[in-house]
Short mmCIF file of C-alpha atoms and ligand atoms in Angstrom, two decimals:
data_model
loop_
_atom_site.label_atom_id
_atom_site.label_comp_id
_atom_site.label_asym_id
_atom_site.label_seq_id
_atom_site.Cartn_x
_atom_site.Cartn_y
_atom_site.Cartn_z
CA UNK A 15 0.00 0.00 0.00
CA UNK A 16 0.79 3.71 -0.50
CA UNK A 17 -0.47 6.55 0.98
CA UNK A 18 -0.14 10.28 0.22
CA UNK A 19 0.09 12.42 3.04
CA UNK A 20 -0.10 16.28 3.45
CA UNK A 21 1.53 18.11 6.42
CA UNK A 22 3.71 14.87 6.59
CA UNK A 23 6.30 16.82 8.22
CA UNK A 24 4.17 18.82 10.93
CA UNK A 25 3.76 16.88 14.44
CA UNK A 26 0.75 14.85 13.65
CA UNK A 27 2.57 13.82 10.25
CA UNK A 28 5.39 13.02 11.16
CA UNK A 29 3.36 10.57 13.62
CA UNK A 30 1.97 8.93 10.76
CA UNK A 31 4.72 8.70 8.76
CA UNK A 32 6.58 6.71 11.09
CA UNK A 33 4.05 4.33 11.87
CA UNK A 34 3.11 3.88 7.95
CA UNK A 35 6.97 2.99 7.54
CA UNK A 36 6.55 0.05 10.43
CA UNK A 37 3.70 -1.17 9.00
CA UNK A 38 5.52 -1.66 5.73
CA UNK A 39 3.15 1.31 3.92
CA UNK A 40 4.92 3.22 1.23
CA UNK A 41 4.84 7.37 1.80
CA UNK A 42 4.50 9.74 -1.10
CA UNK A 43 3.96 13.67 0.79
CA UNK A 44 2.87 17.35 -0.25
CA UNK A 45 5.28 19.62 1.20
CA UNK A 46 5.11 23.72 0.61
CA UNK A 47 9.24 23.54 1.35
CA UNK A 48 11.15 22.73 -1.40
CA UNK A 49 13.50 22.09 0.97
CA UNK A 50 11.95 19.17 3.17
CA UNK A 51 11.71 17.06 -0.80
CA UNK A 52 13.41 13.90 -0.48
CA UNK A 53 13.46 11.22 -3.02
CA UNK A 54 13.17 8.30 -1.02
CA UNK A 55 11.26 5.27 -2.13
CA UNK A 56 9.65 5.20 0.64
CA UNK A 57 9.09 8.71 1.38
CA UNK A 58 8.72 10.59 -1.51
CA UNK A 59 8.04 14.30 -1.30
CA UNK A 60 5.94 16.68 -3.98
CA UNK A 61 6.03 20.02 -3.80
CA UNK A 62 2.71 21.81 -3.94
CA UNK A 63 1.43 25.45 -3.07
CA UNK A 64 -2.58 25.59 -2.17
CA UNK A 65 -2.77 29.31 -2.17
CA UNK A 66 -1.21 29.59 -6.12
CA UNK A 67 -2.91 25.93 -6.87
CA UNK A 68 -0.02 24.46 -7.74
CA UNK A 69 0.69 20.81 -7.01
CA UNK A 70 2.97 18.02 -9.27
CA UNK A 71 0.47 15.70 -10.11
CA UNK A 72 2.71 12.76 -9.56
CA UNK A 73 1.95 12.89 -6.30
CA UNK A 74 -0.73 10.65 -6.64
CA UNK A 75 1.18 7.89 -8.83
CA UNK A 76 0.86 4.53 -7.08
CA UNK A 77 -0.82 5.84 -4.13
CA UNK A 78 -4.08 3.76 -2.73
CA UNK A 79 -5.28 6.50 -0.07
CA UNK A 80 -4.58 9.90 1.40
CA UNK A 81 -4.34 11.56 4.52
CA UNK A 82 -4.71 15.06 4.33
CA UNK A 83 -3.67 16.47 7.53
CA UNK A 84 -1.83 19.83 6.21
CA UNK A 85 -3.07 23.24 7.70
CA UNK A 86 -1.21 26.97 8.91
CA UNK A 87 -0.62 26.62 12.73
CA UNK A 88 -3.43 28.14 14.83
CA UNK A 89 -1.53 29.19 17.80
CA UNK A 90 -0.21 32.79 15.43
CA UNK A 91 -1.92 35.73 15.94
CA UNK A 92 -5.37 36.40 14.35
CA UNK A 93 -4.67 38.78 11.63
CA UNK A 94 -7.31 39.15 9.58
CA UNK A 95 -4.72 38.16 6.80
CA UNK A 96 -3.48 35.43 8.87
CA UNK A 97 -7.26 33.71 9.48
CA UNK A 98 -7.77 33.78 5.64
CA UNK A 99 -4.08 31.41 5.33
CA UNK A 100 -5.87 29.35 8.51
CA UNK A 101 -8.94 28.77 6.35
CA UNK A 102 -7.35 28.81 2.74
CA UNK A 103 -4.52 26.44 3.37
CA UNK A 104 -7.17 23.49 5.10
CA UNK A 105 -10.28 24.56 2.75
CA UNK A 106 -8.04 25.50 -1.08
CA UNK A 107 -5.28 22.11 -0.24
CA UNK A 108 -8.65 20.20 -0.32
CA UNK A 109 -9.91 21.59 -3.32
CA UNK A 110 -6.84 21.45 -5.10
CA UNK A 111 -6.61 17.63 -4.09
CA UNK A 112 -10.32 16.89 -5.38
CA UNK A 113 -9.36 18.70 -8.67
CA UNK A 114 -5.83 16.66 -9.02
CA UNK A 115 -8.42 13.32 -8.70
CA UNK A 116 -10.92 14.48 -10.80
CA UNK A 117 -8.81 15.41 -13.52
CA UNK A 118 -5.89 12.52 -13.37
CA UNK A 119 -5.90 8.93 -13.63
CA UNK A 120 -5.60 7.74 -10.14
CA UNK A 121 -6.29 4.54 -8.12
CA UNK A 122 -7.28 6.43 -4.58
CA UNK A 123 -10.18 4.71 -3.26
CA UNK A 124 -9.81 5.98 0.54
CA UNK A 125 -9.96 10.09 1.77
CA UNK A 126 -9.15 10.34 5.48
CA UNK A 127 -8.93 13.86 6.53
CA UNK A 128 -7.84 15.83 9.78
CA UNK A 129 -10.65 17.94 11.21
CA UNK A 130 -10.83 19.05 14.87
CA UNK A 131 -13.25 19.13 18.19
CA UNK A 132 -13.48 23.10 17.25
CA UNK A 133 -16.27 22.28 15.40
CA UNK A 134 -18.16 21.63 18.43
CA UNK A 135 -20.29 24.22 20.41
CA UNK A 136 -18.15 25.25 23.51
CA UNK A 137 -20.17 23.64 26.41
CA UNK A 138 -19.16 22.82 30.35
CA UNK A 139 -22.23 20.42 30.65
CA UNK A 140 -22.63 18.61 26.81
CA UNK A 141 -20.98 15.25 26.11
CA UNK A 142 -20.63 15.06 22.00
CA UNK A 143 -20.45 12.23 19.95
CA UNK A 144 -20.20 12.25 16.04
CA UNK A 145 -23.96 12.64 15.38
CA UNK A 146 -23.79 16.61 16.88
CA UNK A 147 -25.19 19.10 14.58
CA UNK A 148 -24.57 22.02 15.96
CA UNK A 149 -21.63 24.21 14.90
CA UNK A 150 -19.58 26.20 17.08
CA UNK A 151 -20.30 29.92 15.99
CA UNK A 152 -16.79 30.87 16.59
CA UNK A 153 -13.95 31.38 13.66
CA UNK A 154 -12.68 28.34 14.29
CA UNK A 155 -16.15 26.49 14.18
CA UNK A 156 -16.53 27.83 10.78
CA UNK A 157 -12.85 27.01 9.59
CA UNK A 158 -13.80 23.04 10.44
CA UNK A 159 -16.99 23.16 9.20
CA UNK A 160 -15.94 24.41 5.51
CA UNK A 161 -12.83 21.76 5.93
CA UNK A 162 -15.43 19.07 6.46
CA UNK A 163 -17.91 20.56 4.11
CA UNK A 164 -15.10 20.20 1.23
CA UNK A 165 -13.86 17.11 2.21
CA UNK A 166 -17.12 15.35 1.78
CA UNK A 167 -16.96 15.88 -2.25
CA UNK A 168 -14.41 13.14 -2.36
CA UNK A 169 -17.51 10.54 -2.33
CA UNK A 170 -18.71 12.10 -5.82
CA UNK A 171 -15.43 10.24 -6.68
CA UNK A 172 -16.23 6.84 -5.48
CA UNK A 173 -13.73 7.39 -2.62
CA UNK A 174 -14.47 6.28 0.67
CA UNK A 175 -14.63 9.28 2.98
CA UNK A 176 -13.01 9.32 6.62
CA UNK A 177 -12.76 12.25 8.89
CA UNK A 178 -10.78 12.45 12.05
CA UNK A 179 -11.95 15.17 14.59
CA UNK A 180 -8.51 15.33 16.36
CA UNK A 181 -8.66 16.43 20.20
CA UNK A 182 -5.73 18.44 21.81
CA UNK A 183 -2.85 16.60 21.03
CA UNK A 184 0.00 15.68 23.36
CA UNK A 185 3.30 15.13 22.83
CA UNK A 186 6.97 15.75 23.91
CA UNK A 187 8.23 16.93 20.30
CA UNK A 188 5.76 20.16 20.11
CA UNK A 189 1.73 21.54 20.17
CA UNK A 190 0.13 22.46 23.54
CA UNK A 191 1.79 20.64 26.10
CA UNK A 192 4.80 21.70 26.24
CA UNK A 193 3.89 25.31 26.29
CA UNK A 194 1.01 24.23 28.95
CA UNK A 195 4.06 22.89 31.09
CA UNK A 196 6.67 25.59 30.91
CA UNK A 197 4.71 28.14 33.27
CA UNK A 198 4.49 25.03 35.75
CA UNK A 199 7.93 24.18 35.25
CA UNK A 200 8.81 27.22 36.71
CA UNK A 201 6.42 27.52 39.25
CA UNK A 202 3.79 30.00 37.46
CA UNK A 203 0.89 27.73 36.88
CA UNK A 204 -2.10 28.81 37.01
CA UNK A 205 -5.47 27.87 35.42
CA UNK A 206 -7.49 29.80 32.82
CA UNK A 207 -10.51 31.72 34.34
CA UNK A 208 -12.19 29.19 36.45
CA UNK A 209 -10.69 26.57 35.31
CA UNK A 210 -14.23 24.22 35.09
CA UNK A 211 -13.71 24.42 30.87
CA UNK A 212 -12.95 20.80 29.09
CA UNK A 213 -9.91 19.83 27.26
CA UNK A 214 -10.33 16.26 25.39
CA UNK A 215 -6.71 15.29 24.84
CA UNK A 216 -5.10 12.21 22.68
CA UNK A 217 -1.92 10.89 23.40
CA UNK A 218 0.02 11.55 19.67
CA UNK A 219 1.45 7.86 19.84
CA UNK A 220 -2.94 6.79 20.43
CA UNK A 221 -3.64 9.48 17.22
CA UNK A 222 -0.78 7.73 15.38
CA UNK A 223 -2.57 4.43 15.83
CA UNK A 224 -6.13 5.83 15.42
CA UNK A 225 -5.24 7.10 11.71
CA UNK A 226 -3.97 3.78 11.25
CA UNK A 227 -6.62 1.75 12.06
CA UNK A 228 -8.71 4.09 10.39
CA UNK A 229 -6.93 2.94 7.36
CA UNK A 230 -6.35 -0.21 7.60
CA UNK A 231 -10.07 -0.94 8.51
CA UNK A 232 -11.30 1.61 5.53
CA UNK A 233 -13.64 3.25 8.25
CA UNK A 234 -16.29 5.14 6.44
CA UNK A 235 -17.44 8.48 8.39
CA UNK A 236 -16.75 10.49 11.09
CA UNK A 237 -14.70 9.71 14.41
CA UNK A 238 -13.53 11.14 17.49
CA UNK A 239 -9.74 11.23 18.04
CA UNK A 240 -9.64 12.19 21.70
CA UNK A 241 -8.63 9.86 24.29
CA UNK A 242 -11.76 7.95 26.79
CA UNK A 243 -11.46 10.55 29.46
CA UNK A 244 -11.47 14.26 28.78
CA UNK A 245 -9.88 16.68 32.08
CA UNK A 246 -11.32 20.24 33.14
CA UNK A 247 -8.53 22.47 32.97
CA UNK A 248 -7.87 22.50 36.49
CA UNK A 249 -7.83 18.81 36.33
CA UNK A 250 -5.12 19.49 33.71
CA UNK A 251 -2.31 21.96 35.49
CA UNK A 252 -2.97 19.93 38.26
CA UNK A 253 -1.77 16.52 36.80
CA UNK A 254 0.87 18.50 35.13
CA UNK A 255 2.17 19.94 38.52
CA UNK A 256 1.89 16.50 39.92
CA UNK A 257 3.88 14.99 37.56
CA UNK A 258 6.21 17.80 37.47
CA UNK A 259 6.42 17.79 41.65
CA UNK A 260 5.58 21.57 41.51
CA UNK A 261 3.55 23.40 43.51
CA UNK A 262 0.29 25.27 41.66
CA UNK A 263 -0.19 28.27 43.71
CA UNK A 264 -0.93 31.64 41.84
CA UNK A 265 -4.62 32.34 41.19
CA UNK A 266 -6.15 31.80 38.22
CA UNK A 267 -5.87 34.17 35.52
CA UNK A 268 -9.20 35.85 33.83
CA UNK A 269 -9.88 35.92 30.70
CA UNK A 270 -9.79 39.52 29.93
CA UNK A 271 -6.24 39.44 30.62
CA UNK A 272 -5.65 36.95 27.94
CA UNK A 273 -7.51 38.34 25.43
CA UNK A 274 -5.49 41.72 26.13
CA UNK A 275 -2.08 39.46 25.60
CA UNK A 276 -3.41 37.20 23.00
CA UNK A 277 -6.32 38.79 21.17
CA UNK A 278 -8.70 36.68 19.61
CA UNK A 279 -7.05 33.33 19.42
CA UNK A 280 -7.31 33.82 23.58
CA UNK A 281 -10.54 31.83 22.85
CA UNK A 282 -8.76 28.26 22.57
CA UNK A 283 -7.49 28.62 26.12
CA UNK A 284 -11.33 28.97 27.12
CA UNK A 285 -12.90 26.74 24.82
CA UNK A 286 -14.54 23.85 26.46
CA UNK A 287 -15.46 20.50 24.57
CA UNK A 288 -16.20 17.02 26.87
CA UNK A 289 -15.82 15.10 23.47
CA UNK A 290 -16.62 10.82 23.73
CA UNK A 291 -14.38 8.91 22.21
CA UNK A 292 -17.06 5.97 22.00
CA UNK A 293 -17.44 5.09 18.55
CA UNK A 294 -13.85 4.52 17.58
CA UNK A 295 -13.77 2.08 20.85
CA UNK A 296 -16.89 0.46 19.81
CA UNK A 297 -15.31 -0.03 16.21
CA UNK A 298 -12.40 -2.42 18.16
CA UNK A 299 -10.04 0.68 18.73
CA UNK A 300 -7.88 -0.02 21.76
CA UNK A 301 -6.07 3.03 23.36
CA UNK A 302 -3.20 2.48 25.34
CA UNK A 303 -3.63 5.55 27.36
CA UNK A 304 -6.82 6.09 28.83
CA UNK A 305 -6.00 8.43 31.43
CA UNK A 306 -4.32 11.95 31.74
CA UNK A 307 -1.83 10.48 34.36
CA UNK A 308 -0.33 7.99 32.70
CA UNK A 309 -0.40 10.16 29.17
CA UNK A 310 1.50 13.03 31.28
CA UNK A 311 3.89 10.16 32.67
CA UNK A 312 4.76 8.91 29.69
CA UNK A 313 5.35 12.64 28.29
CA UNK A 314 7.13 14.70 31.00
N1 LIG B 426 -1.91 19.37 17.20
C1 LIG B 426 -3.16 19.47 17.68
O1 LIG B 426 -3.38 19.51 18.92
C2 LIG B 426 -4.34 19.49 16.72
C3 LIG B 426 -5.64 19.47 17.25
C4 LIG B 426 -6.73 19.50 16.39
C5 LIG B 426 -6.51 19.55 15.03
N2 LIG B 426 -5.24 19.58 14.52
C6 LIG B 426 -5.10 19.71 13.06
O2 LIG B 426 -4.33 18.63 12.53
C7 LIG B 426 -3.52 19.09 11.46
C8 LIG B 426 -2.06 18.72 11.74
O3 LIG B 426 -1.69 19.27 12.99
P1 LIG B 426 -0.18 19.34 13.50
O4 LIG B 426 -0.24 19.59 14.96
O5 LIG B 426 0.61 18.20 12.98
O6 LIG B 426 0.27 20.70 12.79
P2 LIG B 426 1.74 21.22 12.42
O7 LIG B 426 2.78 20.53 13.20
O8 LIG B 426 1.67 22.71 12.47
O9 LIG B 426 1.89 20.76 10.89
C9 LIG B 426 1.03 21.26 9.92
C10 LIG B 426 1.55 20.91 8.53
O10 LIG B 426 0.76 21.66 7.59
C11 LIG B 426 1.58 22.14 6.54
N3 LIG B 426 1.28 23.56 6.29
C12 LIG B 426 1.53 24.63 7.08
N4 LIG B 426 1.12 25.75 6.50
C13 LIG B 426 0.59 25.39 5.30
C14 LIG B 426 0.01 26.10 4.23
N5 LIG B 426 -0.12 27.43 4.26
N6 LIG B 426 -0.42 25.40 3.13
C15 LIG B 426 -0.29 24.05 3.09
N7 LIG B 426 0.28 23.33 4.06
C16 LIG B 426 0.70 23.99 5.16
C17 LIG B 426 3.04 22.01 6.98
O11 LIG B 426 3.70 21.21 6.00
P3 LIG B 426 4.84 21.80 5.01
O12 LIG B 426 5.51 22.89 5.77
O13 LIG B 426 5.71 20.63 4.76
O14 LIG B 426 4.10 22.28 3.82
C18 LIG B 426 2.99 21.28 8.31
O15 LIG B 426 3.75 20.10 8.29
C19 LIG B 426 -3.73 20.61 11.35
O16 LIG B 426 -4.63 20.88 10.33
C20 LIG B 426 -4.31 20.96 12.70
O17 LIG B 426 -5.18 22.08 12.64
C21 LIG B 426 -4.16 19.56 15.34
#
């Protein structure tokens, strides 16, 4: 088997790649670096540029399915500028992927696609599963909505569509945690506003697996990649401090204050989604870490 893979070479990618490679699955990836091309049999990079549609259409020789995980960062500043690369380089890469099927010969029979728990309505008291309708009204909400939306046309193809609503990833090599454990590394922690807001993590080695399996299994639909047991944000610093033998002592910090550091992307330290991770379980999915403690041991 070979799969093509966009944002191969960000932290979720990179994931992926790895595990493709040990299950004996071939890599072709989109890369906007020219540098970061190599010619590997086994991982073999195309360049391509979403915002100029431009993409080398041999990207897609020999490959069986893709995983389209590429996207700008979301932890830069807001600029209105900046939210239309957020939306352009997750919504146009799609576009410019159905186009390359449509108008090549291909054999792709399988679409799996990153989306993200954004796309539910922030909540302290819902518990969502896959069948939610409701959109968060937020930026964001809208950004995975019109990933989603695009993502979809794939099936006018006769390709299998899979989408993976990825939770707050954790890892050692980069994303949230590490930033979430530097202020408690040095004795500032502190939680954000009251603290009672959820954050439904994954464990990058159980996403890794997930996308797998996802693959392997040709999983049709939509599913949940957060780990069975979502923590409150207190919950959070908390098992961070414990891990970390560090005290948590300053009070916690309101929200204005944030906004007035971080503008509008403030909102994803306040966001709240207590996301179930059911349906992948009930599918034969094991995870390997259930709970925040062990994740955070395993990490820190
Ligand atoms: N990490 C999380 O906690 C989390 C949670 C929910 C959803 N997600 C979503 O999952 C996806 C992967 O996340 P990640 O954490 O692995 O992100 P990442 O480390 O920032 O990697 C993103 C990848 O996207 C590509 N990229 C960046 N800007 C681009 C642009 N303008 N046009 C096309 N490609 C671009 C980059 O590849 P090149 O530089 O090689 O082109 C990069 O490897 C993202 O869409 C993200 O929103 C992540």
């Amino acid at each position: 088997m070979r799969v093509l893979i966009t944002g191969a070479t960000g932290l979720i990618g990179n994931e992926i790649v790895k595990r493709c490679h040990t299950s004996g699955i071939a890599v072709n990836y989109l890369t906007t670096r020219r540098t970061k091309i190599s010619a590997d049999a086994n991982y073999k990079g195309f360049f391509w540029n979403p915002e100029n549609n431009e993409i080398n259409v041999n990207c897609i020789k020999g490959v069986d399915a893709i995983i389209h995980l590429a996207g700008a960062s979301i932890s830069k500043r807001w600029t209105t500028d900046y939210k239309k690369l957020i939306f352009d380089s997750r919504v146009k890469s799609t576009e410019l992927l159905f186009n390359t099927l449509k108008n090549n010969e291909h054999n792709v029979t399988h679409m799996i696609s990153g989306s993200a728990i954004g796309i539910y309505p922030k909540s302290l008291t819902n518990y969502y599963s896959e069948e939610e309708t409701q959109v968060n009204s937020s930026f964001l909400g809208d950004v995975v909505k019109q990933w989603e939306t695009s993502v979809v046309s794939f099936s006018s193809l006769n390709i299998t569509v899979s989408k993976i609503r990825i939770g707050l990833v954790l890892s050692n090599k980069g994303g949230a945690l590490p930033q979430m454990a530097k202020p408690v590394r040095y004795g500032f922690g502190a939680n954000m506003g009251a603290g009672k807001q959820w954050v439904s993590w994954i464990h990058l080695g159980d996403l890794s697996k997930l996308f797998l399996y996802v693959l392997e299994n040709k999983l049709e639909g939509v599913y949940n990649g957060v780990a069975p047991n979502p923590a409150t944000n207190k919950e959070f610093n908390k098992a961070i401090a414990k891990q970390l033998k560090k005290p948590l002592i300053l009070p916690n910090i309101p929200k204005f204050m944030m906004r007035l550091l971080l503008g509008e992307m403030h909102m994803l330290l306040f966001e709240s989604q207590r996301v179930s991770s059911k349906k992948i379980e009930n599918s034969g999915f094991n995870f390997k870490y259930f709970n925040l403690n062990s994740a955070l041991e395993s990490l820190l």
